[in-house]
Amino acid sequence: MCGIVGILNELGEVISGKMVIQATNAMEYRYNGLGGGFAGYGIYPEHKEFYALHILFPDRERRNKVEEILLENVKIVHDEKIPIREGSPLSSKYIPWRYFIDPLNTSPENSDDAIIELVMHISSEVKDIAILSSGKNMGVFKATGYPREVADLFKIDEYNAYLWIGHGRYPTNTPGWWGGAHPFNILDWSVVHNGEISSYDTNRRFLQMWGYNCNLLTDTEVIAYVFDLLVRKHGLPLKLAAYAMAPPFWKQIDRLNEKEMKMIKAIRMVYGSALLNGPFSIVVGRSNVMIGMTDRIKLRPLIAAKKGVMSFLSSEESSIRSVCSDPDVIWSPKAGEPVVSTVGGK
Amino acid sequence: MFVPPEFKVIIDQEKCIRCKACTIQCSFEALSFSDEEGQIIADNNKCVCCQRCMAMCPTKAISVIKNPIVYAPHPTWTEEKRRDIYIQAQTGSAILTGVGSTQSTIPYLFDHLLLDACQVTNPAIDAIREPMELRTYIGRKPRRLEFKSLNEDYELKTEIAPNLLMETPIMIAGMSYGAISLEAHKACAMAAKEQGTFFNSGEGGLHTDQYIYGDHIIVQVASGRFGVHMDYLNVAAAVEIKIGQGAKPGMGGHLPGEKITEPISQTRMIPVGTDALSPAPQHDIYSIEDLSQLIYAIKEATRYEKPVLVKISAVHNSAAIASGIVRGGADAVVIDGFRGSTGAAPKVAEDHIGIPIAAAIAAVDDRLCNEGIRDEASLIASGGIRCAGDIAKAIALGADAVAIGMSVLIAMGCRICKKCYTGRCPWGIATQRPELRKRLNIEIAAKRVSNLLAAWSLELKEILGANGMNSIESLRGNRERLRAVGLDQPTLDVLGVKPAGR
């Protein structure tokens, strides 16, 4: 069991981290203290054109190693320790650091791939570190602990973002460690996940063919990679990518009109290995969009709500109501059907 | 030289009513009526334990037991090895046998693998109540899809090559008309149609009666090229080029002249009574380039409307060979493991050549994935698939589907007496003798095969549900759902499976 939260302002106006903390804390019985985390989009307006790397280091030596690799490959525009609240019970474990980087010698259209390659390279070269995020104008903060402890450690209440994602963990199938907490991120994709991906190895094997190495010991990473592959690399519209991950049943497909049937049949035939099978609800963030989705028979909960320009997603209605007591509309999305909210309403 | 018989027929003379039915039923002439003694007598040397007499005796007076006669025990010189030597010293020839390897000391890898199931954190799904999908598409898939965007709407831009739609990932393996009777051949086609899957014609051509089942038939083009003509290629759903089979890798086939009856001669396009010889290689394929040419020749002949499969036996270098076949244009690769069955094969090939299907599938799947070409062709596993558990394991190791042959014949009534090559099959399956063929009722045989496919499909759904998944493609290559018991580390590495408990 886990709890997931997503909050988005459609005008792109930033909101305080206090809201996501409260909505996440409202479901504390869903967590067991072995993982919590947040992702905020729009938190680094002063460095928004650079990739922000959030990295956890166990010691100075590992930091030096990573910096060596960085200096070989990219330009470090700015770097600093991620501020933490001294005296927090979690504070002594790792040194969290952030780097704002500019990929060198890479054309703009290849820079995303260059960053993925860099992240995969560092993760395999330097042991016992965790790269928490690598997107622009966004960052992931996570640790082993309850979400309130993680929020306290990283001072989430002092950040402002137009898109917030929160997660509390109750790990059962993979070890509880800082890097394994959610959100899981690659580039500007962040995923929080409640559930278990039984098709993990099938998905992993498929992603490997496209150059994604799954090495974080968590099934959630495959979700982020599948989104990145299908939407960014293959250019599938979000709606169609969702059909690949949680497709309609063949019996339903057989009843569609010719054009739709041809399209969804092709998606299932070609992207069958991208089908995420097993119980899950997820909230996925990207620079200007928030997606909520469940598996195709909805074995995990997901509630969506809207209030004016604010969109909410959560595992539980109580969590949404704790920060928005009178939503304009609140509903339970259908199994497999994505709920998409975008900045600018596009 | 004296060789003790393998079986012993025991007739309960008190129960026997001397109806002599058994003497007619026994196609191996092991039973006869002795006027002198006024009773049925058995020639144990001729008995093959086909159980036909036992089944047909109205008073159930007959039983056949394994001859308990004791060969002086020796671990190296087993009874079987000694018997083979006695026979070969007599004949100066290779030992011919039917069915498949009797080699028991090489581990049957599927029996060392166990499947996973969900508990608590991931709910198992009730396969009877919830939708469970087994639909499988066999054929080449594009690596990615492209769509045209029309306002808020989308349309598929990518063309997809023809694929075979299977409602269950189980097809019926190639068994030729000639090796098996027309009745058995028809029953296979009917069952495949009923279950929404495919039957492979084998290399003996296709009797025109079978054309009505063409949408559910894959026709084979093998080294003998028997019965290969335009109608044969065009009536089928797909064409398979057979390079080899698991029971006798690297060896050809030989259907004796006495099996070449009038209709078989018509179908195979060879004269009545001549031996049908399948050479070891195809004489226009001496390299991978030649294979590619034949693949495209067949595609041209069938206007690129049908997938072309290539079947090979599982041998040491299967991974590299399969990669070459995929790059050569095949839409699917069928790999037949060393326990694959056959109507006739040299015993030395059955027992000593090839590798287990589990290892071959894992190695081929790994290789194709590493080369990024796994989606360019489907992978079909065959050779000794005995139950739904074996199928699930083959798919978890990386196969898209499996092909079953022996299981289908057992469903029809085969008793594994291993004498298919004699043409005397007492159950009407592997014979062309009219009086024996009559023993197989086509409709009943088709129903039994159809039932078997349905039963295994249901069990596959149960396995998927227990693993918290509702679609077969999520099991494909999902080796995390397998654990192994009693295998050494190199074998675990090849299979890509962890030991149980880890």
PDB file of C-alpha atoms in Angstrom, chain A residues 172 196-202 205-206 209-210 233-237 239-240 248-251 254 259-260 262-263 265-273 275 277-279 296-297 299-300, chain B residues 118 121-123 125 130-131 133 135 137 141-145 147 150 153-156 160 163 365 368-369 372-375 398 467-471 473-481:
ATOM      1  CA  THR A 172       6.627  -4.803   0.026  1.00  0.00           C
ATOM      2  CA  GLU A 196       3.100  -3.596  -8.196  1.00  0.00           C
ATOM      3  CA  ILE A 197       4.060  -4.160 -11.814  1.00  0.00           C
ATOM      4  CA  SER A 198       3.859  -7.923 -12.327  1.00  0.00           C
ATOM      5  CA  SER A 199       4.953  -7.504 -15.929  1.00  0.00           C
ATOM      6  CA  TYR A 200       8.169  -5.787 -14.721  1.00  0.00           C
ATOM      7  CA  ASP A 201      10.610  -8.172 -16.370  1.00  0.00           C
ATOM      8  CA  THR A 202       8.746  -8.093 -19.686  1.00  0.00           C
ATOM      9  CA  ARG A 205      13.461  -6.464 -21.344  1.00  0.00           C
ATOM     10  CA  PHE A 206      11.575  -4.298 -23.853  1.00  0.00           C
ATOM     11  CA  MET A 209      16.164  -2.863 -26.362  1.00  0.00           C
ATOM     12  CA  TRP A 210      15.689   0.895 -26.477  1.00  0.00           C
ATOM     13  CA  LYS A 233      11.038   9.249 -28.337  1.00  0.00           C
ATOM     14  CA  HIS A 234       8.259   7.668 -30.414  1.00  0.00           C
ATOM     15  CA  GLY A 235       6.069  10.769 -30.375  1.00  0.00           C
ATOM     16  CA  LEU A 236       2.851   8.992 -29.377  1.00  0.00           C
ATOM     17  CA  PRO A 237       0.095  11.297 -28.152  1.00  0.00           C
ATOM     18  CA  LYS A 239      -3.861   9.216 -24.971  1.00  0.00           C
ATOM     19  CA  LEU A 240      -2.410   6.569 -27.278  1.00  0.00           C
ATOM     20  CA  PRO A 248      -8.771  -2.042 -23.649  1.00  0.00           C
ATOM     21  CA  PHE A 249      -9.553  -5.765 -23.755  1.00  0.00           C
ATOM     22  CA  TRP A 250      -9.597  -7.476 -27.149  1.00  0.00           C
ATOM     23  CA  LYS A 251     -13.336  -8.027 -26.797  1.00  0.00           C
ATOM     24  CA  ASP A 254     -13.196  -6.019 -31.683  1.00  0.00           C
ATOM     25  CA  LYS A 259     -10.310   3.015 -37.876  1.00  0.00           C
ATOM     26  CA  GLU A 260     -10.122   2.905 -34.081  1.00  0.00           C
ATOM     27  CA  LYS A 262      -6.921  -0.777 -36.508  1.00  0.00           C
ATOM     28  CA  MET A 263      -5.155   1.802 -34.386  1.00  0.00           C
ATOM     29  CA  LYS A 265      -4.937  -3.311 -32.351  1.00  0.00           C
ATOM     30  CA  ALA A 266      -1.649  -2.010 -33.773  1.00  0.00           C
ATOM     31  CA  ILE A 267      -0.752  -0.452 -30.420  1.00  0.00           C
ATOM     32  CA  ARG A 268      -1.331  -3.754 -28.634  1.00  0.00           C
ATOM     33  CA  MET A 269       0.551  -5.762 -31.243  1.00  0.00           C
ATOM     34  CA  VAL A 270       3.579  -3.484 -31.364  1.00  0.00           C
ATOM     35  CA  TYR A 271       3.696  -2.261 -27.781  1.00  0.00           C
ATOM     36  CA  GLY A 272       2.488  -5.430 -26.033  1.00  0.00           C
ATOM     37  CA  SER A 273       5.684  -5.463 -23.977  1.00  0.00           C
ATOM     38  CA  LEU A 275       1.622  -3.096 -21.174  1.00  0.00           C
ATOM     39  CA  ASN A 277       0.204  -5.497 -15.921  1.00  0.00           C
ATOM     40  CA  GLY A 278      -0.611  -5.779 -12.270  1.00  0.00           C
ATOM     41  CA  PRO A 279      -2.326  -3.475  -9.813  1.00  0.00           C
ATOM     42  CA  ARG A 296      -6.990  -1.716 -16.738  1.00  0.00           C
ATOM     43  CA  ILE A 297      -9.095  -3.385 -14.074  1.00  0.00           C
ATOM     44  CA  LEU A 299      -6.953  -2.744  -8.634  1.00  0.00           C
ATOM     45  CA  ARG A 300      -5.647   0.434  -6.948  1.00  0.00           C
TER      46      ARG A 300
ATOM     47  CA  CYS B 118       0.671 -13.332  -5.965  1.00  0.00           C
ATOM     48  CA  THR B 121       0.543  -7.126  -2.007  1.00  0.00           C
ATOM     49  CA  ASN B 122      -0.602  -7.940  -5.481  1.00  0.00           C
ATOM     50  CA  PRO B 123      -4.038  -9.493  -5.834  1.00  0.00           C
ATOM     51  CA  ILE B 125      -7.076 -12.399 -10.413  1.00  0.00           C
ATOM     52  CA  GLU B 130     -12.323 -11.741 -14.857  1.00  0.00           C
ATOM     53  CA  PRO B 131     -11.272 -11.255 -18.464  1.00  0.00           C
ATOM     54  CA  GLU B 133      -6.455 -12.640 -22.636  1.00  0.00           C
ATOM     55  CA  ARG B 135      -4.740 -13.651 -28.003  1.00  0.00           C
ATOM     56  CA  TYR B 137      -0.218 -12.325 -33.009  1.00  0.00           C
ATOM     57  CA  LYS B 141       5.940  -6.147 -36.022  1.00  0.00           C
ATOM     58  CA  PRO B 142       7.342  -2.714 -36.797  1.00  0.00           C
ATOM     59  CA  ARG B 143       9.690  -1.414 -34.108  1.00  0.00           C
ATOM     60  CA  ARG B 144       7.519   1.629 -33.527  1.00  0.00           C
ATOM     61  CA  LEU B 145       4.276   3.165 -34.679  1.00  0.00           C
ATOM     62  CA  PHE B 147       0.337   8.332 -36.321  1.00  0.00           C
ATOM     63  CA  LEU B 150      -6.054  15.171 -37.552  1.00  0.00           C
ATOM     64  CA  ASP B 153      -8.027  12.781 -33.720  1.00  0.00           C
ATOM     65  CA  TYR B 154      -5.330  10.344 -34.771  1.00  0.00           C
ATOM     66  CA  GLU B 155      -4.904   7.854 -37.541  1.00  0.00           C
ATOM     67  CA  LEU B 156      -2.395   5.043 -37.879  1.00  0.00           C
ATOM     68  CA  ILE B 160       1.800  -3.664 -40.295  1.00  0.00           C
ATOM     69  CA  ASN B 163       0.287 -11.560 -38.769  1.00  0.00           C
ATOM     70  CA  ASP B 365      15.318 -14.546 -26.952  1.00  0.00           C
ATOM     71  CA  LEU B 368      17.389 -11.186 -30.440  1.00  0.00           C
ATOM     72  CA  CYS B 369      16.740  -8.708 -27.600  1.00  0.00           C
ATOM     73  CA  GLY B 372      17.239  -5.111 -30.845  1.00  0.00           C
ATOM     74  CA  ILE B 373      15.447  -7.320 -33.387  1.00  0.00           C
ATOM     75  CA  ARG B 374      13.246  -9.380 -31.081  1.00  0.00           C
ATOM     76  CA  ASP B 375      10.048  -7.724 -32.349  1.00  0.00           C
ATOM     77  CA  GLY B 398      10.736 -15.683 -24.157  1.00  0.00           C
ATOM     78  CA  ASN B 467       0.440 -14.097 -11.215  1.00  0.00           C
ATOM     79  CA  GLY B 468      -1.815 -11.040 -11.112  1.00  0.00           C
ATOM     80  CA  MET B 469      -1.774 -10.514 -14.840  1.00  0.00           C
ATOM     81  CA  ASN B 470      -4.582 -10.614 -17.372  1.00  0.00           C
ATOM     82  CA  SER B 471      -2.820 -10.762 -20.681  1.00  0.00           C
ATOM     83  CA  GLU B 473       1.986 -10.693 -23.514  1.00  0.00           C
ATOM     84  CA  SER B 474       2.860  -9.718 -19.942  1.00  0.00           C
ATOM     85  CA  LEU B 475       4.216 -13.199 -19.340  1.00  0.00           C
ATOM     86  CA  ARG B 476       6.376 -13.224 -22.468  1.00  0.00           C
ATOM     87  CA  GLY B 477      10.039 -12.988 -21.472  1.00  0.00           C
ATOM     88  CA  ASN B 478       8.979 -12.345 -17.883  1.00  0.00           C
ATOM     89  CA  ARG B 479      11.662 -14.544 -16.322  1.00  0.00           C
ATOM     90  CA  GLU B 480      11.229 -12.812 -12.982  1.00  0.00           C
ATOM     91  CA  ARG B 481       8.085 -14.967 -12.677  1.00  0.00           C
TER      92      ARG B 481
END
